[in-house]
Amino acid sequence: LGPQGYPEGMRELNKRYREEYGNPVVYITENGAADALSVINGHVKDTQRQRYLELYLAELSKAIEEGSDVRGYFIWSIVDNFEWNSGFSQRFGLVHVDHATQTRIIKDSGHWVAELIHHQDKTN
């Protein structure tokens, strides 16, 4: 598996839920990627996280088109936080948190997600 994991698994698992378990209601409660990026010139260019989300959401969209009853999808996580296994060494959020000052900066992936949601609101 590369840095993007196995996005096809999102579609495959939902297909299995449909076929083997009677298509139950599904909520994806955590999906995302970690990195150790820093703020550079006021920005966090987390292109790998954005690509990860693009790939997984594309597969989830296909699963929904095929009939999966997915009612929620939650990105892991909104802000950088303490992770039990990695402490503060890895960052998981769409928003960078400077743990010393508590200053927050929306990462490029966070801006991308905002645009995605904004676009969805206009198409529904």
CSV table of N, CA and C in Angstrom, one decimal, residues 5-77:
chain,number,residue,atom,x,y,z
A,5,GLY,N,-3.0,4.4,0.9
A,5,GLY,CA,-3.7,3.3,1.5
A,5,GLY,C,-4.4,2.5,0.4
A,6,TYR,N,-5.6,2.1,0.5
A,6,TYR,CA,-6.4,1.3,-0.4
A,6,TYR,C,-7.8,1.9,-0.6
A,7,PRO,N,-7.9,3.0,-1.3
A,7,PRO,CA,-9.2,3.7,-1.5
A,7,PRO,C,-10.3,2.8,-2.0
A,8,GLU,N,-10.0,1.8,-2.8
A,8,GLU,CA,-11.0,0.9,-3.4
A,8,GLU,C,-11.7,0.1,-2.3
A,9,GLY,N,-11.0,0.0,-1.2
A,9,GLY,CA,-11.7,-0.7,-0.1
A,9,GLY,C,-12.9,0.0,0.4
A,10,MET,N,-13.0,1.3,0.3
A,10,MET,CA,-14.2,2.0,0.7
A,10,MET,C,-15.4,1.5,-0.1
A,11,ARG,N,-15.2,1.3,-1.4
A,11,ARG,CA,-16.3,0.9,-2.3
A,11,ARG,C,-16.6,-0.6,-2.0
A,12,GLU,N,-15.5,-1.4,-1.9
A,12,GLU,CA,-15.6,-2.8,-1.8
A,12,GLU,C,-16.3,-3.2,-0.5
A,13,LEU,N,-16.0,-2.5,0.6
A,13,LEU,CA,-16.7,-2.8,1.9
A,13,LEU,C,-18.2,-2.5,1.9
A,14,ASN,N,-18.5,-1.3,1.2
A,14,ASN,CA,-19.9,-1.0,1.2
A,14,ASN,C,-20.7,-1.9,0.3
A,15,LYS,N,-20.0,-2.4,-0.8
A,15,LYS,CA,-20.7,-3.5,-1.6
A,15,LYS,C,-20.9,-4.7,-0.8
A,16,ARG,N,-20.0,-5.1,0.0
A,16,ARG,CA,-20.1,-6.3,0.9
A,16,ARG,C,-21.3,-6.1,1.9
A,17,TYR,N,-21.3,-4.8,2.5
A,17,TYR,CA,-22.5,-4.6,3.4
A,17,TYR,C,-23.8,-4.7,2.7
A,18,ARG,N,-23.9,-4.2,1.4
A,18,ARG,CA,-25.1,-4.3,0.7
A,18,ARG,C,-25.5,-5.8,0.4
A,19,GLU,N,-24.5,-6.5,-0.1
A,19,GLU,CA,-24.8,-7.9,-0.5
A,19,GLU,C,-24.9,-8.9,0.6
A,20,GLU,N,-24.1,-8.8,1.6
A,20,GLU,CA,-24.0,-9.8,2.7
A,20,GLU,C,-24.8,-9.4,4.0
A,21,TYR,N,-25.1,-8.1,4.1
A,21,TYR,CA,-25.8,-7.7,5.4
A,21,TYR,C,-27.0,-6.9,5.2
A,22,GLY,N,-27.6,-7.0,4.0
A,22,GLY,CA,-28.9,-6.4,3.7
A,22,GLY,C,-28.8,-4.8,3.6
A,23,ASN,N,-27.7,-4.3,3.2
A,23,ASN,CA,-27.6,-2.9,3.0
A,23,ASN,C,-27.9,-2.0,4.2
A,24,PRO,N,-27.2,-2.2,5.3
A,24,PRO,CA,-27.5,-1.4,6.5
A,24,PRO,C,-27.2,0.0,6.3
A,25,VAL,N,-27.7,0.9,7.1
A,25,VAL,CA,-27.3,2.3,7.1
A,25,VAL,C,-25.9,2.4,7.6
A,26,VAL,N,-25.0,3.1,6.9
A,26,VAL,CA,-23.6,3.2,7.3
A,26,VAL,C,-23.2,4.7,7.5
A,27,TYR,N,-22.5,4.9,8.6
A,27,TYR,CA,-21.8,6.1,8.9
A,27,TYR,C,-20.3,5.9,8.9
A,28,ILE,N,-19.5,6.5,8.1
A,28,ILE,CA,-18.1,6.5,8.2
A,28,ILE,C,-17.7,7.5,9.2
A,29,THR,N,-17.2,7.0,10.4
A,29,THR,CA,-17.0,7.9,11.5
A,29,THR,C,-15.6,8.4,11.6
A,30,GLU,N,-14.6,7.8,10.9
A,30,GLU,CA,-13.2,8.3,10.8
A,30,GLU,C,-12.6,7.9,9.6
A,31,ASN,N,-12.1,8.8,8.8
A,31,ASN,CA,-11.3,8.5,7.6
A,31,ASN,C,-10.4,9.7,7.3
A,32,GLY,N,-9.1,9.4,7.2
A,32,GLY,CA,-8.2,10.5,6.9
A,32,GLY,C,-6.8,10.0,6.9
A,33,ALA,N,-5.9,11.0,6.9
A,33,ALA,CA,-4.5,10.7,6.7
A,33,ALA,C,-3.6,11.6,7.7
A,34,ALA,N,-2.5,11.0,8.1
A,34,ALA,CA,-1.6,11.7,9.0
A,34,ALA,C,-0.4,12.2,8.3
A,35,ASP,N,0.2,13.3,8.8
A,35,ASP,CA,1.5,13.8,8.2
A,35,ASP,C,2.2,14.5,9.3
A,36,ALA,N,3.4,15.0,9.0
A,36,ALA,CA,4.2,15.8,10.0
A,36,ALA,C,4.6,17.1,9.4
A,37,LEU,N,3.7,17.7,8.6
A,37,LEU,CA,3.9,19.0,7.9
A,37,LEU,C,3.9,20.1,8.9
A,38,SER,N,4.6,21.2,8.5
A,38,SER,CA,4.6,22.4,9.3
A,38,SER,C,4.1,23.6,8.5
A,39,VAL,N,3.8,24.7,9.2
A,39,VAL,CA,3.4,25.9,8.5
A,39,VAL,C,4.6,26.5,7.8
A,40,ILE,N,4.4,26.8,6.6
A,40,ILE,CA,5.4,27.5,5.8
A,40,ILE,C,4.8,28.7,5.2
A,41,ASN,N,5.3,29.9,5.5
A,41,ASN,CA,4.8,31.2,5.0
A,41,ASN,C,3.3,31.3,5.2
A,42,GLY,N,2.8,30.8,6.4
A,42,GLY,CA,1.4,31.0,6.7
A,42,GLY,C,0.5,29.9,6.2
A,43,HIS,N,1.0,28.9,5.5
A,43,HIS,CA,0.2,27.9,4.9
A,43,HIS,C,0.7,26.5,5.2
A,44,VAL,N,-0.2,25.5,5.1
A,44,VAL,CA,0.2,24.1,5.2
A,44,VAL,C,-0.3,23.5,4.0
A,45,LYS,N,0.6,23.2,3.1
A,45,LYS,CA,0.3,22.6,1.8
A,45,LYS,C,0.3,21.0,2.0
A,46,ASP,N,-0.8,20.5,2.4
A,46,ASP,CA,-0.9,19.1,2.6
A,46,ASP,C,-1.6,18.4,1.4
A,47,THR,N,-0.9,18.4,0.3
A,47,THR,CA,-1.5,17.8,-0.9
A,47,THR,C,-1.8,16.3,-0.8
A,48,GLN,N,-1.0,15.6,0.0
A,48,GLN,CA,-1.2,14.1,0.1
A,48,GLN,C,-2.5,13.9,0.9
A,49,ARG,N,-2.9,14.7,1.9
A,49,ARG,CA,-4.1,14.5,2.6
A,49,ARG,C,-5.3,14.8,1.6
A,50,GLN,N,-5.2,15.9,0.9
A,50,GLN,CA,-6.2,16.2,-0.1
A,50,GLN,C,-6.4,15.1,-1.1
A,51,ARG,N,-5.3,14.6,-1.6
A,51,ARG,CA,-5.4,13.5,-2.6
A,51,ARG,C,-6.0,12.2,-2.0
A,52,TYR,N,-5.7,12.0,-0.7
A,52,TYR,CA,-6.2,10.8,0.0
A,52,TYR,C,-7.8,11.0,0.1
A,53,LEU,N,-8.2,12.2,0.5
A,53,LEU,CA,-9.6,12.4,0.6
A,53,LEU,C,-10.3,12.3,-0.8
A,54,GLU,N,-9.7,12.9,-1.8
A,54,GLU,CA,-10.3,12.8,-3.1
A,54,GLU,C,-10.5,11.4,-3.5
A,55,LEU,N,-9.5,10.5,-3.4
A,55,LEU,CA,-9.6,9.1,-3.8
A,55,LEU,C,-10.7,8.4,-3.0
A,56,TYR,N,-10.7,8.6,-1.7
A,56,TYR,CA,-11.6,7.8,-0.8
A,56,TYR,C,-13.1,8.3,-1.1
A,57,LEU,N,-13.2,9.6,-1.2
A,57,LEU,CA,-14.6,10.1,-1.5
A,57,LEU,C,-15.1,9.7,-2.9
A,58,ALA,N,-14.2,9.6,-3.8
A,58,ALA,CA,-14.6,9.1,-5.2
A,58,ALA,C,-15.1,7.7,-5.1
A,59,GLU,N,-14.4,6.9,-4.3
A,59,GLU,CA,-14.9,5.5,-4.2
A,59,GLU,C,-16.2,5.4,-3.4
A,60,LEU,N,-16.3,6.2,-2.4
A,60,LEU,CA,-17.5,6.3,-1.6
A,60,LEU,C,-18.7,6.7,-2.4
A,61,SER,N,-18.5,7.7,-3.3
A,61,SER,CA,-19.5,8.2,-4.2
A,61,SER,C,-20.0,7.1,-5.1
A,62,LYS,N,-19.0,6.3,-5.6
A,62,LYS,CA,-19.4,5.1,-6.5
A,62,LYS,C,-20.3,4.1,-5.7
A,63,ALA,N,-19.9,3.9,-4.5
A,63,ALA,CA,-20.7,3.0,-3.6
A,63,ALA,C,-22.1,3.5,-3.4
A,64,ILE,N,-22.2,4.7,-3.2
A,64,ILE,CA,-23.6,5.3,-3.0
A,64,ILE,C,-24.4,5.2,-4.3
A,65,GLU,N,-23.7,5.5,-5.5
A,65,GLU,CA,-24.4,5.4,-6.8
A,65,GLU,C,-24.8,4.0,-7.0
A,66,GLU,N,-24.1,3.0,-6.5
A,66,GLU,CA,-24.4,1.6,-6.6
A,66,GLU,C,-25.5,1.1,-5.7
A,67,GLY,N,-25.9,2.0,-4.7
A,67,GLY,CA,-27.0,1.7,-3.8
A,67,GLY,C,-26.7,1.6,-2.4
A,68,SER,N,-25.4,1.8,-2.0
A,68,SER,CA,-25.1,1.8,-0.6
A,68,SER,C,-25.8,2.9,0.2
A,69,ASP,N,-26.3,2.5,1.4
A,69,ASP,CA,-27.0,3.5,2.2
A,69,ASP,C,-26.1,4.2,3.2
A,70,VAL,N,-25.2,5.0,2.6
A,70,VAL,CA,-24.3,5.8,3.4
A,70,VAL,C,-24.9,7.1,3.8
A,71,ARG,N,-25.0,7.4,5.1
A,71,ARG,CA,-25.7,8.6,5.5
A,71,ARG,C,-24.8,9.6,6.1
A,72,GLY,N,-23.5,9.2,6.4
A,72,GLY,CA,-22.6,10.2,7.0
A,72,GLY,C,-21.2,9.8,6.7
A,73,TYR,N,-20.3,10.8,6.6
A,73,TYR,CA,-18.9,10.7,6.4
A,73,TYR,C,-18.2,11.7,7.2
A,74,PHE,N,-17.3,11.3,8.0
A,74,PHE,CA,-16.6,12.2,8.9
A,74,PHE,C,-15.1,12.1,8.7
A,75,ILE,N,-14.5,13.2,8.4
A,75,ILE,CA,-13.0,13.3,8.2
A,75,ILE,C,-12.3,13.2,9.5
A,76,TRP,N,-11.3,12.5,9.6
A,76,TRP,CA,-10.4,12.4,10.8
A,76,TRP,C,-9.3,13.3,10.6
A,77,SER,N,-9.2,14.4,11.2
A,77,SER,CA,-10.1,15.0,12.2
A,77,SER,C,-10.1,16.5,11.8
